[in-house]
Tab-separated table of C-alpha atoms in Angstrom:
chain	number	residue	atom	x	y	z
A	1	UNK	CA	-76.120	46.944	-73.202
A	2	UNK	CA	-73.091	44.564	-72.842
A	3	UNK	CA	-71.931	43.763	-69.455
A	4	UNK	CA	-68.327	44.961	-68.900
A	5	UNK	CA	-65.823	43.424	-66.454
A	6	UNK	CA	-63.806	45.532	-64.543
A	7	UNK	CA	-60.130	45.008	-64.430
A	8	UNK	CA	-58.268	45.488	-61.040
A	9	UNK	CA	-55.559	47.877	-60.961
A	10	UNK	CA	-52.034	46.030	-60.944
A	11	UNK	CA	-50.412	46.777	-57.569
A	12	UNK	CA	-46.735	48.559	-57.556
A	13	UNK	CA	-44.015	46.103	-57.378
A	14	UNK	CA	-43.108	47.415	-54.020
A	15	UNK	CA	-45.881	48.574	-51.850
A	16	UNK	CA	-45.270	51.825	-49.838
A	17	UNK	CA	-45.520	49.780	-46.648
A	18	UNK	CA	-42.873	47.365	-47.625
A	19	UNK	CA	-45.203	44.358	-48.205
A	20	UNK	CA	-42.989	42.760	-50.847
A	21	UNK	CA	-42.789	42.228	-54.570
A	22	UNK	CA	-45.851	41.741	-56.848
A	23	UNK	CA	-44.784	38.046	-57.212
A	24	UNK	CA	-45.139	37.708	-53.343
A	25	UNK	CA	-48.451	39.642	-53.131
A	26	UNK	CA	-49.998	37.177	-55.679
A	27	UNK	CA	-48.530	34.209	-53.814
A	28	UNK	CA	-45.846	33.585	-56.557
A	29	UNK	CA	-42.595	32.551	-54.893
A	30	UNK	CA	-39.685	35.018	-55.023
A	31	UNK	CA	-36.332	34.084	-56.895
A	32	UNK	CA	-34.571	33.582	-53.743
A	33	UNK	CA	-37.477	30.932	-52.640
A	34	UNK	CA	-37.323	29.160	-55.867
A	35	UNK	CA	-33.645	28.348	-55.457
A	36	UNK	CA	-34.305	27.465	-51.761
A	37	UNK	CA	-36.737	24.836	-52.965
A	38	UNK	CA	-33.717	23.076	-54.555
A	39	UNK	CA	-31.876	22.719	-51.296
A	40	UNK	CA	-32.176	19.420	-49.519
A	41	UNK	CA	-31.284	18.066	-45.978
A	42	UNK	CA	-28.626	15.673	-46.730
A	43	UNK	CA	-26.964	13.748	-43.468
A	44	UNK	CA	-28.210	16.561	-41.426
A	45	UNK	CA	-26.824	19.467	-43.557
A	46	UNK	CA	-28.669	21.984	-45.684
A	47	UNK	CA	-27.221	21.267	-49.014
A	48	UNK	CA	-27.512	22.724	-52.677
A	49	UNK	CA	-25.926	21.375	-55.798
A	50	UNK	CA	-25.600	23.428	-58.837
A	51	UNK	CA	-23.059	21.373	-60.553
A	52	UNK	CA	-22.892	20.996	-64.182
A	53	UNK	CA	-25.346	23.639	-65.001
A	54	UNK	CA	-23.324	25.579	-67.450
A	55	UNK	CA	-23.284	28.637	-65.052
A	56	UNK	CA	-21.096	31.593	-66.023
A	57	UNK	CA	-21.977	33.250	-62.824
A	58	UNK	CA	-23.953	32.134	-59.661
A	59	UNK	CA	-27.438	33.273	-59.470
A	60	UNK	CA	-27.599	36.408	-57.346
A	61	UNK	CA	-30.220	35.100	-55.069
A	62	UNK	CA	-27.804	32.226	-53.888
A	63	UNK	CA	-26.173	34.706	-51.394
A	64	UNK	CA	-29.179	35.087	-49.473
A	65	UNK	CA	-29.317	31.437	-48.511
A	66	UNK	CA	-27.383	31.955	-45.395
A	67	UNK	CA	-28.616	28.614	-43.794
A	68	UNK	CA	-26.563	26.796	-46.558
A	69	UNK	CA	-24.082	24.319	-45.109
A	70	UNK	CA	-22.986	22.383	-48.403
A	71	UNK	CA	-22.673	24.211	-51.668
A	72	UNK	CA	-21.634	22.416	-54.983
A	73	UNK	CA	-20.693	24.596	-57.888
A	74	UNK	CA	-18.522	22.261	-59.677
A	75	UNK	CA	-18.028	21.767	-63.410
A	76	UNK	CA	-19.463	25.028	-64.600
A	77	UNK	CA	-18.080	27.992	-66.493
A	78	UNK	CA	-17.400	30.344	-63.520
A	79	UNK	CA	-14.777	32.839	-63.998
A	80	UNK	CA	-15.056	34.523	-60.688
A	81	UNK	CA	-16.985	34.440	-57.314
A	82	UNK	CA	-18.449	37.681	-56.259
A	83	UNK	CA	-17.668	39.019	-52.762
A	84	UNK	CA	-21.176	38.080	-51.768
A	85	UNK	CA	-19.898	34.514	-51.181
A	86	UNK	CA	-18.685	35.602	-47.661
A	87	UNK	CA	-22.289	36.069	-46.814
A	88	UNK	CA	-22.739	32.246	-46.674
A	89	UNK	CA	-21.207	32.075	-43.188
A	90	UNK	CA	-22.666	28.728	-42.121
A	91	UNK	CA	-20.948	26.787	-45.070
A	92	UNK	CA	-19.099	23.791	-44.140
A	93	UNK	CA	-18.239	22.431	-47.629
A	94	UNK	CA	-17.671	24.521	-50.861
A	95	UNK	CA	-17.024	22.676	-54.021
A	96	UNK	CA	-15.419	24.892	-56.831
A	97	UNK	CA	-14.027	21.865	-58.754
A	98	UNK	CA	-13.766	22.112	-62.574
A	99	UNK	CA	-14.318	25.781	-63.281
A	100	UNK	CA	-12.299	28.713	-64.801
A	101	UNK	CA	-11.573	30.656	-61.729
A	102	UNK	CA	-8.474	32.932	-61.958
A	103	UNK	CA	-8.680	33.902	-58.425
A	104	UNK	CA	-10.759	33.586	-55.115
A	105	UNK	CA	-12.089	36.727	-53.495
A	106	UNK	CA	-10.658	37.905	-50.077
A	107	UNK	CA	-14.190	37.450	-48.598
A	108	UNK	CA	-13.711	33.615	-48.548
A	109	UNK	CA	-11.799	34.333	-45.255
A	110	UNK	CA	-15.359	35.261	-43.740
A	111	UNK	CA	-16.400	31.599	-44.051
A	112	UNK	CA	-15.183	30.531	-40.644
A	113	UNK	CA	-17.077	27.378	-40.148
A	114	UNK	CA	-15.648	26.076	-43.602
A	115	UNK	CA	-14.121	22.583	-43.155
A	116	UNK	CA	-13.679	21.379	-46.899
A	117	UNK	CA	-12.527	23.441	-49.915
A	118	UNK	CA	-12.337	22.035	-53.325
A	119	UNK	CA	-10.876	24.445	-55.684
A	120	UNK	CA	-9.004	21.992	-58.113
A	121	UNK	CA	-9.010	22.246	-61.968
A	122	UNK	CA	-9.292	25.857	-62.107
A	123	UNK	CA	-6.765	28.610	-63.245
A	124	UNK	CA	-5.739	29.949	-59.906
A	125	UNK	CA	-2.193	31.388	-59.897
A	126	UNK	CA	-2.475	32.464	-56.041
A	127	UNK	CA	-4.461	32.079	-52.915
A	128	UNK	CA	-5.796	35.159	-50.987
A	129	UNK	CA	-4.018	35.762	-47.616
A	130	UNK	CA	-7.678	35.712	-46.085
A	131	UNK	CA	-8.077	32.208	-46.723
A	132	UNK	CA	-5.814	31.726	-43.471
A	133	UNK	CA	-8.846	32.831	-41.476
A	134	UNK	CA	-10.370	29.663	-42.198
A	135	UNK	CA	-8.827	27.857	-39.327
A	136	UNK	CA	-11.525	25.076	-39.277
A	137	UNK	CA	-10.382	23.749	-42.702
A	138	UNK	CA	-9.739	20.044	-42.522
A	139	UNK	CA	-9.483	19.388	-46.266
A	140	UNK	CA	-8.050	21.794	-48.872
A	141	UNK	CA	-7.591	20.687	-52.523
A	142	UNK	CA	-6.100	23.170	-54.979
A	143	UNK	CA	-4.875	20.584	-57.423
A	144	UNK	CA	-4.523	21.206	-61.191
A	145	UNK	CA	-4.030	24.931	-60.885
A	146	UNK	CA	-1.170	27.326	-61.813
A	147	UNK	CA	-0.143	28.022	-58.099
A	148	UNK	CA	3.623	28.887	-57.338
A	149	UNK	CA	3.220	29.309	-53.670
A	150	UNK	CA	0.985	29.665	-50.612
A	151	UNK	CA	0.553	32.703	-48.307
A	152	UNK	CA	2.207	32.660	-45.044
A	153	UNK	CA	-1.320	33.035	-43.304
A	154	UNK	CA	-2.195	29.506	-44.109
A	155	UNK	CA	0.461	28.575	-41.334
A	156	UNK	CA	-2.487	28.920	-38.879
A	157	UNK	CA	-4.500	26.078	-40.364
A	158	UNK	CA	-3.733	23.476	-37.501
A	159	UNK	CA	-6.797	21.530	-38.178
A	160	UNK	CA	-5.950	20.806	-41.777
A	161	UNK	CA	-5.472	16.996	-42.253
A	162	UNK	CA	-5.470	16.576	-46.134
A	163	UNK	CA	-3.698	19.074	-48.501
A	164	UNK	CA	-3.576	18.437	-52.252
A	165	UNK	CA	-1.377	20.779	-54.210
A	166	UNK	CA	-0.709	18.367	-57.093
A	167	UNK	CA	-0.299	19.478	-60.723
A	168	UNK	CA	0.662	22.825	-59.926
A	169	UNK	CA	3.871	25.032	-60.557
A	170	UNK	CA	5.342	24.715	-57.225
A	171	UNK	CA	9.256	25.021	-56.960
A	172	UNK	CA	9.716	24.956	-53.153
A	173	UNK	CA	7.273	23.409	-50.684
A	174	UNK	CA	5.569	26.561	-49.237
A	175	UNK	CA	6.977	27.443	-45.710
A	176	UNK	CA	3.528	27.424	-44.295
A	177	UNK	CA	2.843	23.787	-45.119
A	178	UNK	CA	5.435	22.761	-42.346
A	179	UNK	CA	3.486	24.632	-39.615
A	180	UNK	CA	0.400	22.417	-40.440
A	181	UNK	CA	1.005	19.888	-37.652
A	182	UNK	CA	-2.210	18.220	-38.193
A	183	UNK	CA	-1.436	17.051	-41.855
A	184	UNK	CA	-2.046	13.282	-42.451
A	185	UNK	CA	-2.016	13.672	-46.190
A	186	UNK	CA	0.090	15.759	-48.534
A	187	UNK	CA	0.058	15.405	-52.157
A	188	UNK	CA	2.717	17.395	-54.296
A	189	UNK	CA	2.930	15.318	-57.320
A	190	UNK	CA	3.719	16.718	-60.770
A	191	UNK	CA	5.143	20.150	-59.567
A	192	UNK	CA	8.575	21.501	-60.144
A	193	UNK	CA	10.190	20.367	-56.806
A	194	UNK	CA	14.053	19.906	-56.880
A	195	UNK	CA	14.329	19.487	-53.121
A	196	UNK	CA	12.525	18.789	-49.717
A	197	UNK	CA	13.352	20.876	-46.675
A	198	UNK	CA	14.647	19.609	-43.513
A	199	UNK	CA	11.519	20.994	-41.871
A	200	UNK	CA	9.404	18.201	-43.402
A	201	UNK	CA	10.235	16.355	-40.119
A	202	UNK	CA	7.878	18.884	-38.397
A	203	UNK	CA	4.871	16.942	-39.799
A	204	UNK	CA	4.794	14.366	-37.094
A	205	UNK	CA	1.202	13.102	-38.052
A	206	UNK	CA	1.883	12.689	-41.827
A	207	UNK	CA	1.130	9.246	-43.246
A	208	UNK	CA	0.942	9.722	-46.735
A	209	UNK	CA	3.511	11.736	-48.752
A	210	UNK	CA	3.142	11.825	-52.513
A	211	UNK	CA	5.991	13.776	-54.474
A	212	UNK	CA	6.143	11.826	-57.609
A	213	UNK	CA	6.691	13.428	-60.943
A	214	UNK	CA	9.086	16.140	-59.630
A	215	UNK	CA	12.721	16.775	-60.051
A	216	UNK	CA	13.920	15.735	-56.794
A	217	UNK	CA	17.658	14.834	-56.587
A	218	UNK	CA	18.041	13.847	-52.742
A	219	UNK	CA	15.672	13.146	-49.874
A	220	UNK	CA	16.632	14.793	-46.518
A	221	UNK	CA	17.736	12.665	-43.672
A	222	UNK	CA	15.031	14.167	-41.423
A	223	UNK	CA	12.474	12.501	-43.590
A	224	UNK	CA	13.686	9.247	-41.874
A	225	UNK	CA	12.511	10.461	-38.618
A	226	UNK	CA	8.944	10.385	-39.641
A	227	UNK	CA	7.740	7.510	-37.962
A	228	UNK	CA	3.980	7.703	-38.819
A	229	UNK	CA	4.922	7.516	-42.718
A	230	UNK	CA	2.946	4.593	-44.385
A	231	UNK	CA	2.975	5.610	-47.843
A	232	UNK	CA	6.055	7.534	-49.590
A	233	UNK	CA	5.675	8.052	-53.345
A	234	UNK	CA	9.044	9.332	-54.838
A	235	UNK	CA	8.369	7.840	-58.421
A	236	UNK	CA	9.494	9.778	-61.613
A	237	UNK	CA	12.126	11.901	-59.920
A	238	UNK	CA	16.076	12.394	-60.339
A	239	UNK	CA	16.986	10.304	-57.058
A	240	UNK	CA	20.306	8.450	-57.392
A	241	UNK	CA	20.575	7.343	-53.881
A	242	UNK	CA	18.465	7.265	-50.525
A	243	UNK	CA	19.398	8.290	-47.063
A	244	UNK	CA	21.106	5.567	-44.883
A	245	UNK	CA	18.584	6.246	-42.142
A	246	UNK	CA	15.736	5.202	-44.462
A	247	UNK	CA	15.496	1.699	-42.724
A	248	UNK	CA	13.929	3.744	-39.785
A	249	UNK	CA	10.775	4.219	-42.001
A	250	UNK	CA	9.385	0.900	-40.526
A	251	UNK	CA	5.766	1.590	-41.490
A	252	UNK	CA	6.320	1.626	-45.041
A	253	UNK	CA	6.375	-2.014	-44.927
A	254	UNK	CA	7.006	-3.044	-48.567
A	255	UNK	CA	7.937	-1.851	-52.139
A	256	UNK	CA	4.562	-0.660	-53.744
A	257	UNK	CA	3.504	-0.714	-57.189
A	258	UNK	CA	-0.204	0.297	-57.343
A	259	UNK	CA	-0.824	4.041	-56.845
A	260	UNK	CA	-3.021	3.284	-53.747
A	261	UNK	CA	-0.844	0.750	-52.197
A	262	UNK	CA	0.843	1.521	-48.815
A	263	UNK	CA	4.782	1.487	-48.877
A	264	UNK	CA	7.451	2.796	-50.671
A	265	UNK	CA	7.124	3.935	-54.320
A	266	UNK	CA	10.564	4.522	-56.010
A	267	UNK	CA	10.431	3.514	-59.675
A	268	UNK	CA	11.633	5.471	-62.488
A	269	UNK	CA	14.627	7.046	-60.919
A	270	UNK	CA	18.158	6.924	-62.045
A	271	UNK	CA	19.353	5.095	-59.045
A	272	UNK	CA	22.986	3.968	-58.675
A	273	UNK	CA	23.624	0.243	-59.336
A	274	UNK	CA	23.888	-1.012	-55.678
A	275	UNK	CA	20.590	0.410	-54.784
A	276	UNK	CA	19.021	-0.916	-58.070
A	277	UNK	CA	20.225	-4.405	-57.395
A	278	UNK	CA	19.275	-4.404	-53.648
A	279	UNK	CA	15.709	-3.189	-54.488
A	280	UNK	CA	15.170	-6.339	-56.530
A	281	UNK	CA	14.954	-8.212	-53.326
A	282	UNK	CA	12.249	-5.972	-51.874
A	283	UNK	CA	12.106	-3.302	-49.082
A	284	UNK	CA	13.514	-5.641	-46.344
A	285	UNK	CA	16.737	-6.187	-48.578
A	286	UNK	CA	17.200	-2.476	-48.945
A	287	UNK	CA	16.717	-1.843	-45.242
A	288	UNK	CA	19.211	-4.602	-44.448
A	289	UNK	CA	21.672	-3.036	-46.907
A	290	UNK	CA	21.380	0.354	-45.355
A	291	UNK	CA	21.448	-0.761	-41.565
A	292	UNK	CA	24.715	-0.275	-39.856
A	293	UNK	CA	26.631	-3.579	-39.104
């Protein structure tokens, strides 16, 4: 008769002794291992980029990669992040740029080692209180969202050096910002600001302040005590005058034109005629005009 081949029985998906899945028993890598193979060591950090993949949700296995230190989920179609993001407690950099996120989960506060968070170009209208637990944050970008304010809990971010809140719906600079003593860079362009509070002087390390494209009518005198300022951009506002004490801002150095140039940017304001005329001679002419005789 014909020889018949015996067909081995297929093992159960999970063995009774917990030996793993069918894939693992046959030497096939699990979904978690497959995504782990896409990680790389970059400048000494365990890094994974899932940018521009058209993702509507992150793969569930992602949250098992607790060793991850840098995660790039930018330019996808994410509408939300699951609470499981809090399990990646070794993250140093999280890039969420260019998605459709309407909120951040409270569990983001579990990322105690996080130093850089990019959440710009989303649909955020608020920021969770729990983000204030990320006290190691050094760079926070929330630009191009629909934010009107920040929670007071962010006042604990004393290590923050760069804060970008440009292109939002902010009417008053959030009070917590004035407690961020380490700030070197503060970007508030294209919001709905009408004033800058006197507390701005508390940001003693600030070198760059950008408030162009708002509706600011006057600058506070206290701004002129910020001796570290190297770039002040007040273009496209409603300024008619400048504080007499502005000559004290010696590090501004000159009138600037290019957006990246250090100095004073003050074009496209309804400045009164004396100031307009004096500015034609440059910043030194303005300062000589303002100095007491």
